Coordinates of C-alpha atoms in Angstrom, one line a residue:
Chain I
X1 CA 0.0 0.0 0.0
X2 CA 1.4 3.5 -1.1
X3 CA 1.3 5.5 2.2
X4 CA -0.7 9.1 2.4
X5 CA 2.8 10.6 4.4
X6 CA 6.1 9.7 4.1
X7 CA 9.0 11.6 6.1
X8 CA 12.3 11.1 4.9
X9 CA 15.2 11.8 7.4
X10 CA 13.2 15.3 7.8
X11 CA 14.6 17.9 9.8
X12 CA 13.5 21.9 10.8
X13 CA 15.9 24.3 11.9
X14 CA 14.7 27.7 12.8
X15 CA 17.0 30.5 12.2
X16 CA 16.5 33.5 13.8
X17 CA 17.8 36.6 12.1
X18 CA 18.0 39.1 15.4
X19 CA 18.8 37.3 18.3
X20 CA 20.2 39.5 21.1
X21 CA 23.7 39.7 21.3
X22 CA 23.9 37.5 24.6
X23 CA 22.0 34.8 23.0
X24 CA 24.2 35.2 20.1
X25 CA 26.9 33.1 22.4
X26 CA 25.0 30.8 23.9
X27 CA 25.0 27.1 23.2
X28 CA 22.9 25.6 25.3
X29 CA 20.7 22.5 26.1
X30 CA 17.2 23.7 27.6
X31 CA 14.4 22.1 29.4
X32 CA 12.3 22.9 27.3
X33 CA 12.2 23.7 23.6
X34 CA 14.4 22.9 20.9
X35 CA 17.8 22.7 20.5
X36 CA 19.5 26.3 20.4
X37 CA 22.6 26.1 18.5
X38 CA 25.0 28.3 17.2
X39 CA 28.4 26.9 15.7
X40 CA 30.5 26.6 12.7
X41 CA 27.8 23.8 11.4
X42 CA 25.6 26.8 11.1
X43 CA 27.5 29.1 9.7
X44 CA 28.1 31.2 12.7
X45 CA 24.1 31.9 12.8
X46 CA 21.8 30.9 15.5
X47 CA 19.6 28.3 14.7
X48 CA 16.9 26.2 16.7
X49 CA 16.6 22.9 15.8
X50 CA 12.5 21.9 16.4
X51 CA 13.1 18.6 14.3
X52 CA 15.4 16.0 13.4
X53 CA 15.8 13.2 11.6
X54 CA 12.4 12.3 11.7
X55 CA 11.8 9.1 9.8
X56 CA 7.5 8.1 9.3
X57 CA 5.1 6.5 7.1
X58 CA 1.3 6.7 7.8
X59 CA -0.9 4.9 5.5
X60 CA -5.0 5.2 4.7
X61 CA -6.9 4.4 7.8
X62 CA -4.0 5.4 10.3
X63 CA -5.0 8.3 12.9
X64 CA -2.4 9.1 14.7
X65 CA -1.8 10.7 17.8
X66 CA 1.2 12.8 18.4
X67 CA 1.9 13.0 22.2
X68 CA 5.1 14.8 23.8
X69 CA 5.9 17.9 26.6
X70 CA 5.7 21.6 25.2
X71 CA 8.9 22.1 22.6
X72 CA 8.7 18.8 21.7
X73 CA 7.8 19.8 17.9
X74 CA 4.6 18.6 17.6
X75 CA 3.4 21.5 16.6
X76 CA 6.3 22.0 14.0
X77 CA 5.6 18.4 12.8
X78 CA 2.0 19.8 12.3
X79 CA 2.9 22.7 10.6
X80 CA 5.5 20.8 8.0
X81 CA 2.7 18.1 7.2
X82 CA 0.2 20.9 6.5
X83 CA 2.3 22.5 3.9
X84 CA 3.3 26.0 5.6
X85 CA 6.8 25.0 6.0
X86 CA 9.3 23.2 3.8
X87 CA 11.2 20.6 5.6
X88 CA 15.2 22.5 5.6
X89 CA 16.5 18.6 5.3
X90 CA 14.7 15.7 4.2
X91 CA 11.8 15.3 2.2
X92 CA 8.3 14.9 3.1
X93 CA 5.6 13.3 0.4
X94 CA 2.3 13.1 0.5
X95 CA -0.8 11.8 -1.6
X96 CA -4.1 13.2 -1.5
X97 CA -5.5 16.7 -0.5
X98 CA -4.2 17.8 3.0
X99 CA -6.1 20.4 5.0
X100 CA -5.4 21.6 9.0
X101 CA -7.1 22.8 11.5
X102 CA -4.0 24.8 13.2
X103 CA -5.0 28.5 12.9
X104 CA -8.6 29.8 12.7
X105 CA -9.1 33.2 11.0
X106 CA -6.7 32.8 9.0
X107 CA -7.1 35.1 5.6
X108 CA -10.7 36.4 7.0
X109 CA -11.0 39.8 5.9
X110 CA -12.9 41.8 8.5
X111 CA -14.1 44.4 5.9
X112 CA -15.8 41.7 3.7
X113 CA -19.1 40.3 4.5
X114 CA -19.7 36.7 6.3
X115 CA -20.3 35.1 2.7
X116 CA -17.4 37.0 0.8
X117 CA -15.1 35.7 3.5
X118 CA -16.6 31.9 2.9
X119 CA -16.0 32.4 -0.7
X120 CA -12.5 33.3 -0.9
X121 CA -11.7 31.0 2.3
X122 CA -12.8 28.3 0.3
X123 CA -10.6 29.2 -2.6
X124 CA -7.6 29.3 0.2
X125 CA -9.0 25.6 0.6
X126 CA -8.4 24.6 -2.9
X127 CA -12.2 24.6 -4.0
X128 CA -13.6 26.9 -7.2
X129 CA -16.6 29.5 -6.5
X130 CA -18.7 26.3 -8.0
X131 CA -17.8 23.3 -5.7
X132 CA -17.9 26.6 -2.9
X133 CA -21.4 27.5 -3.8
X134 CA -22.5 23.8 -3.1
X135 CA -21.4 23.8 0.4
X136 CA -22.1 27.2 1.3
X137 CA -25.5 26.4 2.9
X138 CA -23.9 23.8 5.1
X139 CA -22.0 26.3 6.4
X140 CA -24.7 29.2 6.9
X141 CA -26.9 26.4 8.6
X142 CA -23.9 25.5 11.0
X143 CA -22.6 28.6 12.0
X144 CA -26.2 30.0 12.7
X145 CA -25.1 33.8 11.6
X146 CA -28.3 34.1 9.4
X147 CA -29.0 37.1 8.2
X148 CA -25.3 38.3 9.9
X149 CA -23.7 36.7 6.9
X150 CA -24.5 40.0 4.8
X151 CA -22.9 41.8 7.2
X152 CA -19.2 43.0 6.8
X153 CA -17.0 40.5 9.4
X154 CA -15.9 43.5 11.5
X155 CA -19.0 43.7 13.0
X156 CA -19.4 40.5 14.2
X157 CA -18.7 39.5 18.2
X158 CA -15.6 37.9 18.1
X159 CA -17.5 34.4 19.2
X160 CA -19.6 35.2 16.0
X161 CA -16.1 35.4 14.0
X162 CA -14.6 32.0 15.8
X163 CA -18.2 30.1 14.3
X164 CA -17.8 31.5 11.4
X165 CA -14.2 30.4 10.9
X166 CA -14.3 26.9 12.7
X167 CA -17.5 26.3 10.3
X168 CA -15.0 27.1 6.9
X169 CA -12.6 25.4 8.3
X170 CA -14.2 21.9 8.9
X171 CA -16.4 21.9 5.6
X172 CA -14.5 20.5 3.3
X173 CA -13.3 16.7 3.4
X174 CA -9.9 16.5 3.0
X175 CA -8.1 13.0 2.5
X176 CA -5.2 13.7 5.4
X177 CA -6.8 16.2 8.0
X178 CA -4.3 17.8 10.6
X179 CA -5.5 18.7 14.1
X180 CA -3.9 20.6 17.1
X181 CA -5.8 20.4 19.9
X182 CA -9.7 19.3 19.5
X183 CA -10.6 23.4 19.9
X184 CA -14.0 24.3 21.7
X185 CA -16.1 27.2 19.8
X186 CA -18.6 29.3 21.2
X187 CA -21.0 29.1 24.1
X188 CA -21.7 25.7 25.5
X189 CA -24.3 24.9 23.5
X190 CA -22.1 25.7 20.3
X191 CA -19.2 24.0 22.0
X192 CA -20.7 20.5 21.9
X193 CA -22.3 21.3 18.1
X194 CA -18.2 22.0 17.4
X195 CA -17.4 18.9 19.3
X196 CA -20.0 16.7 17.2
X197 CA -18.6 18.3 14.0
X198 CA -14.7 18.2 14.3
X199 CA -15.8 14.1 15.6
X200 CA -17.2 13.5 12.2
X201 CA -14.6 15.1 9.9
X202 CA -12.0 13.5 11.8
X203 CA -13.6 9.9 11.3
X204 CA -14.5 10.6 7.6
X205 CA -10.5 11.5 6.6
X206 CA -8.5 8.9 5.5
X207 CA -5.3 9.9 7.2
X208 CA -5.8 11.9 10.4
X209 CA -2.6 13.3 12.5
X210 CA -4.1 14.6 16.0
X211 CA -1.9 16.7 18.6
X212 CA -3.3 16.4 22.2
X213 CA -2.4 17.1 25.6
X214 CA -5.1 15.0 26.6
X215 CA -4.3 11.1 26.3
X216 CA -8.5 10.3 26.7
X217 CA -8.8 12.2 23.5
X218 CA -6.0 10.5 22.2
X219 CA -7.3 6.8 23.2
X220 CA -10.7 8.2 21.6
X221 CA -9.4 8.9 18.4
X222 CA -6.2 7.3 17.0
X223 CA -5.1 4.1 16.6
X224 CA -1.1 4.7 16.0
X225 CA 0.4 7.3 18.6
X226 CA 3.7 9.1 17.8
X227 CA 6.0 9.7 20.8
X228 CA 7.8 12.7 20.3
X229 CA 10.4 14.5 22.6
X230 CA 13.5 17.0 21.7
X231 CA 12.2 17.2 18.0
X232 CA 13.0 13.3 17.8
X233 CA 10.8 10.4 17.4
X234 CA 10.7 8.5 20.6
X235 CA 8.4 6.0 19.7
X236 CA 6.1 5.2 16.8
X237 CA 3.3 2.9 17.0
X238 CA 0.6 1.3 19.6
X239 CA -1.2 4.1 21.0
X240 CA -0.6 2.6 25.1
X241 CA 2.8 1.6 24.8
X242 CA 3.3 5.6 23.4
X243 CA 1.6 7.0 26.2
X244 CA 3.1 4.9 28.9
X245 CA 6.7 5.5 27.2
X246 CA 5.3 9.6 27.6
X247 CA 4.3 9.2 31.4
X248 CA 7.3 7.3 32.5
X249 CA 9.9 9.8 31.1
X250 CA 7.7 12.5 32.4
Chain V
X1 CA 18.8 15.4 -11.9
X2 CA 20.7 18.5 -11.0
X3 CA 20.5 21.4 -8.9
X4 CA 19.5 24.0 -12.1
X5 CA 16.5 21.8 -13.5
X6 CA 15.0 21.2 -9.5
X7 CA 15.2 24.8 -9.0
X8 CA 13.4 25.6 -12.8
X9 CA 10.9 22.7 -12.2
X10 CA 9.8 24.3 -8.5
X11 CA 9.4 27.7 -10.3
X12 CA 7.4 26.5 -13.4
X13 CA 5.3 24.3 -10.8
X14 CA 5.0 26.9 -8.9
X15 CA 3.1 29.1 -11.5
X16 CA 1.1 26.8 -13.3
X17 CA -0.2 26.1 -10.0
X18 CA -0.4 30.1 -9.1
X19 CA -2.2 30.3 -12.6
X20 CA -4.3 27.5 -12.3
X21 CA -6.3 28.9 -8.9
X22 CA -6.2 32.4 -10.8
X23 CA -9.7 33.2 -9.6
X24 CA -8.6 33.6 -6.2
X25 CA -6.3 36.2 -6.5
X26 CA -8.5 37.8 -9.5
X27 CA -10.5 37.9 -6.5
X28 CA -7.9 39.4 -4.6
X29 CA -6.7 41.9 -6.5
X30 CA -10.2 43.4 -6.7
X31 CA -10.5 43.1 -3.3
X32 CA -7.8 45.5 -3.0
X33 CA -9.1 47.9 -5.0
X34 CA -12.3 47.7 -2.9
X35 CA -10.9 48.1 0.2
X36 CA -8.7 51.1 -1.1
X37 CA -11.8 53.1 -2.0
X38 CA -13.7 51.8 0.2
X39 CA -17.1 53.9 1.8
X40 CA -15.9 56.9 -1.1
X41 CA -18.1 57.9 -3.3
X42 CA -15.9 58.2 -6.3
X43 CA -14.4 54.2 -5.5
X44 CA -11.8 53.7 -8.0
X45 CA -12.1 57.0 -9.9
X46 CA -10.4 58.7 -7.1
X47 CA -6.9 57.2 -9.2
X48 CA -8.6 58.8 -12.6
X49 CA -8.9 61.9 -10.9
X50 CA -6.1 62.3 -9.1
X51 CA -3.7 61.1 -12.1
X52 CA -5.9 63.3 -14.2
X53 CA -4.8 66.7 -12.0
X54 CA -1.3 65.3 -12.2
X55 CA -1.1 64.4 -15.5
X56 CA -2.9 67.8 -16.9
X57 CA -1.0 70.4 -14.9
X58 CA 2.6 68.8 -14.9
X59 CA 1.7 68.5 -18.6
X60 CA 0.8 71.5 -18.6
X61 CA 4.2 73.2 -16.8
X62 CA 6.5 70.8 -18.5
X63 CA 5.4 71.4 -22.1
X64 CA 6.1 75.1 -21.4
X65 CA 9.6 74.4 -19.5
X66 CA 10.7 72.0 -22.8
X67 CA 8.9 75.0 -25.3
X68 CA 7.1 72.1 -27.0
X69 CA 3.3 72.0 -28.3
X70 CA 1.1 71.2 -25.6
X71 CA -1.1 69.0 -28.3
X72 CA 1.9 66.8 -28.6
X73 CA 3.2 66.5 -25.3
X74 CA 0.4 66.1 -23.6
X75 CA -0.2 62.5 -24.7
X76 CA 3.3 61.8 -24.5
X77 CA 2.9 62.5 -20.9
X78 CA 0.1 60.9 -19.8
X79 CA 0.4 57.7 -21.5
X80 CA 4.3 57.1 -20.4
X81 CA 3.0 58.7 -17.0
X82 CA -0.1 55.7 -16.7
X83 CA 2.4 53.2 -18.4
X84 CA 5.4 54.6 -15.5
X85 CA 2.7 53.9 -12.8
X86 CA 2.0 50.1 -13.2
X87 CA 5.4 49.8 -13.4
X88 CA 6.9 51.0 -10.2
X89 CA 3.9 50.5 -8.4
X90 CA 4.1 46.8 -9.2
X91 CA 8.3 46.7 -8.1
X92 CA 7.5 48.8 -5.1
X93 CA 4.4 46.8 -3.8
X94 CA 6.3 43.4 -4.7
X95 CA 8.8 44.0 -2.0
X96 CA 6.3 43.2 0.7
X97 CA 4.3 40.7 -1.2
X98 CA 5.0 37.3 0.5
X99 CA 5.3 39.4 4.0
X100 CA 1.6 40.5 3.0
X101 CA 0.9 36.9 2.6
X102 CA 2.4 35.5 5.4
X103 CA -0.3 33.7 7.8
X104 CA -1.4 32.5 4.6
X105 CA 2.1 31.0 3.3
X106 CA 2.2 29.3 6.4
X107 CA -1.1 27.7 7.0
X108 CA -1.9 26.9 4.0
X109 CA -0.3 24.7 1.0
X110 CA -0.3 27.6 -1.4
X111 CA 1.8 28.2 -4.4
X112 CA 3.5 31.2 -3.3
X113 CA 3.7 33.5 -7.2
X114 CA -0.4 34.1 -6.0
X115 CA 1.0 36.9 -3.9
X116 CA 2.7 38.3 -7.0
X117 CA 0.1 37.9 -9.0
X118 CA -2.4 39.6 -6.8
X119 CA 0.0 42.8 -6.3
X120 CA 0.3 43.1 -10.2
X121 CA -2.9 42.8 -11.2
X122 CA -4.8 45.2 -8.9
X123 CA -2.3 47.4 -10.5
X124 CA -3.1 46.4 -13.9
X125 CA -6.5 46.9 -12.6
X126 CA -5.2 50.8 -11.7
X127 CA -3.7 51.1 -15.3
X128 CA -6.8 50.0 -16.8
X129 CA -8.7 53.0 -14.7
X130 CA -5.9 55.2 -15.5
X131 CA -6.4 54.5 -19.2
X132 CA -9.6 56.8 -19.3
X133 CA -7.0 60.0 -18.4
X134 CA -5.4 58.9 -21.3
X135 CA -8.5 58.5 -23.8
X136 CA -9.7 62.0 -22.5
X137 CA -6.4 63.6 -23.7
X138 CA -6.5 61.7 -27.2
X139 CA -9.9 63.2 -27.4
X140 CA -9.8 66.2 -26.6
X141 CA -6.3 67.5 -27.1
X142 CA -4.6 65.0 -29.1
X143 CA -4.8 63.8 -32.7
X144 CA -7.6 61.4 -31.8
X145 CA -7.9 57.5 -32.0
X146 CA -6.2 55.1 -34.0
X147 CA -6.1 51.5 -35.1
X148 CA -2.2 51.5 -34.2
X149 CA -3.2 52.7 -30.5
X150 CA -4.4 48.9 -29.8
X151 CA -1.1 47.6 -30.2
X152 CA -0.2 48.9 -26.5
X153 CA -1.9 45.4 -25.8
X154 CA 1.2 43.2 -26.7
X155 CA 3.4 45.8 -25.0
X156 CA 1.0 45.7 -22.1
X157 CA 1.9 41.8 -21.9
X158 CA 5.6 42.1 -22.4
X159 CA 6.1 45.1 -19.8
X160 CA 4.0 42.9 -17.6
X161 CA 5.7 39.8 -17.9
X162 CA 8.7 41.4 -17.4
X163 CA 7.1 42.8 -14.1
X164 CA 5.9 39.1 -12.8
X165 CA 9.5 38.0 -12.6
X166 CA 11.1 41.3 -11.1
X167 CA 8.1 40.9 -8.4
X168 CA 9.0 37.5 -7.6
X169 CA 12.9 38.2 -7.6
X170 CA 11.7 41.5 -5.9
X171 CA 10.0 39.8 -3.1
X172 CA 12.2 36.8 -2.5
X173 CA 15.1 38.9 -1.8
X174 CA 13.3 41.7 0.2
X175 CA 11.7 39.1 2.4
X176 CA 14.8 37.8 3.3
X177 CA 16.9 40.9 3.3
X178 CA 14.7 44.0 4.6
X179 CA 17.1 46.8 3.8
X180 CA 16.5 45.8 0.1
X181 CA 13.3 47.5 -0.1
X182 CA 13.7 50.5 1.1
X183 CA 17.1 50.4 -1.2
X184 CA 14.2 50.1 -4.0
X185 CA 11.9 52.8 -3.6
X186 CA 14.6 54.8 -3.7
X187 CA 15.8 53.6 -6.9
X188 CA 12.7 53.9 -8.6
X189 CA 12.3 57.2 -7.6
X190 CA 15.6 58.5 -9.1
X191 CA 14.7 56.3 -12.2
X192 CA 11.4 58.3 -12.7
X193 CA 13.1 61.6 -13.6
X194 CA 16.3 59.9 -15.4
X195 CA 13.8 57.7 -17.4
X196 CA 12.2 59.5 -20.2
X197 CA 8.7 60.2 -18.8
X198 CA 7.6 63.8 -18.1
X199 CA 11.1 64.5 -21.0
X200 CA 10.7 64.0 -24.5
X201 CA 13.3 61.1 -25.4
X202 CA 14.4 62.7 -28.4
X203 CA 15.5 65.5 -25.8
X204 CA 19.3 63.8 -25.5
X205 CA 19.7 62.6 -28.1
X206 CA 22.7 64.6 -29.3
X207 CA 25.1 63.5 -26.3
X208 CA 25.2 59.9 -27.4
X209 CA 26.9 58.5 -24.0
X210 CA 24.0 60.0 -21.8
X211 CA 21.3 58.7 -24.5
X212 CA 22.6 55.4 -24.2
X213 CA 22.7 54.8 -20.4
X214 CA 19.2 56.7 -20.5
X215 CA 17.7 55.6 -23.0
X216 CA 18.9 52.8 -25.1
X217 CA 20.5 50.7 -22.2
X218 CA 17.2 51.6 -20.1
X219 CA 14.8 48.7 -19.5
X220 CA 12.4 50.9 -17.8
X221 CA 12.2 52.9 -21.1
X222 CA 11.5 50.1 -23.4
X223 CA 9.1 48.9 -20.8
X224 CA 7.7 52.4 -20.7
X225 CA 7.8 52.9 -24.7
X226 CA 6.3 49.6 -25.9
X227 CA 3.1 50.9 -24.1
X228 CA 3.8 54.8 -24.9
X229 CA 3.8 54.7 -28.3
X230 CA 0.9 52.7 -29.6
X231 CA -1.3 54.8 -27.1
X232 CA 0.1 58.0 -29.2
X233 CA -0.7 56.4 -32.7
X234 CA 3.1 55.4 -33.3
X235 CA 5.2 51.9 -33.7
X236 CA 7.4 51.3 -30.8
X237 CA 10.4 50.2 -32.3
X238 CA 11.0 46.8 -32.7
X239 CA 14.7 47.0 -30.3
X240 CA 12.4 47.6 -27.9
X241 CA 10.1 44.2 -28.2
X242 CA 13.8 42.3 -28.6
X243 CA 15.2 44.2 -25.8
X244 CA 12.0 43.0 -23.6
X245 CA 11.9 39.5 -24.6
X246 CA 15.5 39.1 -24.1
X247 CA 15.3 40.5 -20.5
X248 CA 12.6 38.2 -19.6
X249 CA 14.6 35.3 -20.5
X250 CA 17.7 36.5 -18.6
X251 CA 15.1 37.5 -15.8
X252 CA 13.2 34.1 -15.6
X253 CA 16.5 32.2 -15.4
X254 CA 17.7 34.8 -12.4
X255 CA 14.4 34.5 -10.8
X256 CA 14.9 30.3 -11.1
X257 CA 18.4 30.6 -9.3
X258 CA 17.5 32.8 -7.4
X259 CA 13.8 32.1 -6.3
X260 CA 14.1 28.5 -7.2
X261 CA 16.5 28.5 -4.1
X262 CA 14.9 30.5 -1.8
X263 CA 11.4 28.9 -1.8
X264 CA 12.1 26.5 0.2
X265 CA 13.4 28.6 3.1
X266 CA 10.8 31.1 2.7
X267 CA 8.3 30.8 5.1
X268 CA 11.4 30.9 7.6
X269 CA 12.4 34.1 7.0
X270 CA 9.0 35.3 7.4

């Protein structure tokens, strides 16, 4: 079977352009975080290294949980499967239409009214104004804006904006969905709506790769878990044995 | 397969891509526009008019300092001056395209040219507002319409093909390296007076050196001129087409060693 991702000895390194001139000298291993480094393998610059040498295949049907303490690089790892950052060693493939739900609001224009926004979201997504058209009443009918959706963004509550958003965001069906965090929306009532919602376009996506704090919503979810710690992979594979490996080194 | 042909193979991906989800930055550059003008009454027109005020009283001024007709140098001036516009409005506004663009770059799997592409075609959108000035001063002051005024379109495409790869050079480098775009609006701005624009090109033309490095040896002029002179009823010559097509071949292949490298580390040097 041709898996959906394949990582390939990937690595990140973050550089950062102005670090402070004391920071500049520092080489230092931290608690938390990735690995600052600054030495002649660099260039001289200062670099932080969120991932390395990460080695994965995930395959149709796997959902897999990526457990580790903050800095780990889970969300990194997220960020490089969704396609906002190009691995700086290694290569990543994958097959099939990859969507995330990392950032809400993300290329909303507050001047625009609810529906422009949904429009040129969805062509962010990948969709045309015609496959848009088709789902835009699911969306209306989720977010329950009504007659607000004719009504320029900027005047929404910022609850309002966060429904309208998480409702974009989970309308289309992509073949490898990445998650950070199952996020809540809204009151209570809309909360548990979210919750029903995010449930069903997780289940319906052929590859999913879930970060969580939580290990219930991990056990709920995946069957594969991904242990990852110091932008390395710890452990890769039955969802217990990585939590357990987690809690014992924590 | 070697470093050259990855870096040309991520480029050309990059745009067919870029031009194959055209309707969302279509949709953007309108957008722009929109949001520009937006709750004026006049919307877009406020460019006509305020390139119209320009156009007619430094026309005006200028046709007295050079002692030429006004009827003649008035269309000389206003169709370099729209033609001038697009283009340094385009380089200028390039510089911060992909820094524009940023929380999309990194959440979403985008080709990243769309940036580019939005940036110069709300300015074509400008130049096509613009465009009215110019009609008004054919119409009214100038020898009238032509046939031969319809052949600004190929220019149009040259100049602007030229101006897609300087915005993507433009960008890469300025997102990287900050200073560069402030080292860019100031070069533009010397080029406007040094370019023939608001002087008649024929002005210099008996100190050959000077003509040269102005004229002659001056992209911005053949990417001015192939516009120019269709919209005043003349043939641009044809050093000028050759001149353009040339430079967006040397400019395509800069852009591929250049931006064909540099993609990949862009979104961290955002």
């Amino acid at each position: 079977m041709k898996p959906t991702i394949k990582l390939d000895s990937v690595s990140v390194e973050f550089p950062i352009y102005d670090p402070d001139r004391s920071l500049r000298r520092i080489v230092m291993k931290n608690g938390v975080g990735g690995l600052i480094r600054n030495d002649s393998s660099t260039g001289g610059r200062t670099t932080i290294q969120a991932l390395s040498n990460i080695n994965l295949e995930m395959y149709p049907g796997d959902s897999v949980g990526l457990v580790g303490p903050n800095g780990a690089g889970k969300s990194t790892l997220l960020q490089v499967l969704a396609g906002g950052y190009h691995p700086s060693g290694g290569v990543l493939e994958t097959n099939g239409t990859v969507s995330s739900l990392l950032t809400l609001g993300v290329g909303i224009d507050p001047e625009e009214t609810g529906y422009e926004n949904i429009m040129t979201s969805g062509l962010y997504l990948g969709l045309s104004r015609r496959q848009m058209r088709a789902i835009i009443p699911d969306i209306a009918e989720f977010c329950e804006l009504g007659q607000y959706l004719y009504m320029p963004v900027r005047t929404y509550s910022s609850g309002m904006s966060v429904r309208l958003s998480f409702a974009i965001a989970t309308s289309i069906r992509p073949d490898i969905l990445i998650v950070d965090e199952i996020i809540g929306a809204g009151d209570a009532k809309f909360a548990s709506k979210a919750h029903n919602r995010i449930e069903k376009l997780m289940s319906s996506a052929n590859t999913l790769v879930l970060a969580s704090h939580s290990n219930d919503v991990i056990r709920t979810f995946c069957n594969k878990a991904l242990y990852l710690d110091k932008g390395k992979v710890q452990f890769f594979g039955d969802v217990d044995e990585a939590i357990d490996a987690y809690e014992q080194a924590g | 397969m070697n470093i050259g042909n990855q870096n040309a193979a991520l480029i050309f991906n990059d745009l067919y891509r870029s031009f194959s989800i055209a309707q969302l930055w279509l949709a953007l550059g309108w957008r722009d526009i929109r949001a520009r003008y937006r709750r004026t009454v006049l919307g877009p027109f406020w460019t006509v008019m305020s390139a119209g005020v320009l156009i007619f009283s430094l026309g005006a001024v200028y046709s007295i300092l050079w002692g030429v007709d006004l009827t003649g140098f008035l269309p000389y001036f206003s169709a370099g001056f729209i033609s001038w516009s697009l283009i340094v409005a385009n380089t200028n506004e390039s510089c911060g395209a992909f820094l524009a663009g940023q929380d999309i770059i990194r959440s979403y799997k985008m080709p990243y040219a769309i940036h580019v592409l939005r940036v110069l075609w709300r300015n074509i959108l400008v130049f096509g507002h613009s465009l009215t000035i110019h009609l008004l001063v054919l119409l009214f002051i100038g020898n009238g319409l032509s046939w031969t005024n319809l052949l600004f379109i190929p220019g149009l495409l040259l100049t602007v093909l030229n101006c897609l790869w300087v915005g993507i050079f433009i960008a890469t480098v300025c997102t990287r390296f900050r200073d560069v775009m402030q080292v860019v609006a100031s070069i533009m701005q010397v080029m406007f007076f040094v370019t023939p624009i608001f002087w008649p090109a024929d002005r210099i033309a008996s100190q050959p050196i000077a003509e040269f490095i102005l004229v002659t040896a001056n992209p911005l002029f053949h990417m001015v001129d192939v516009i120019r002179q269709p919209l005043i009823g003349m043939m641009p010559s044809t050093s000028s087409y050759i001149y353009l097509s040339v430079s967006l071949l040397v400019g395509l292949m800069m852009t591929i060693a250049v931006a064909g490298r540099f993609f990949r580390r862009l979104s961290y040097w955002l």
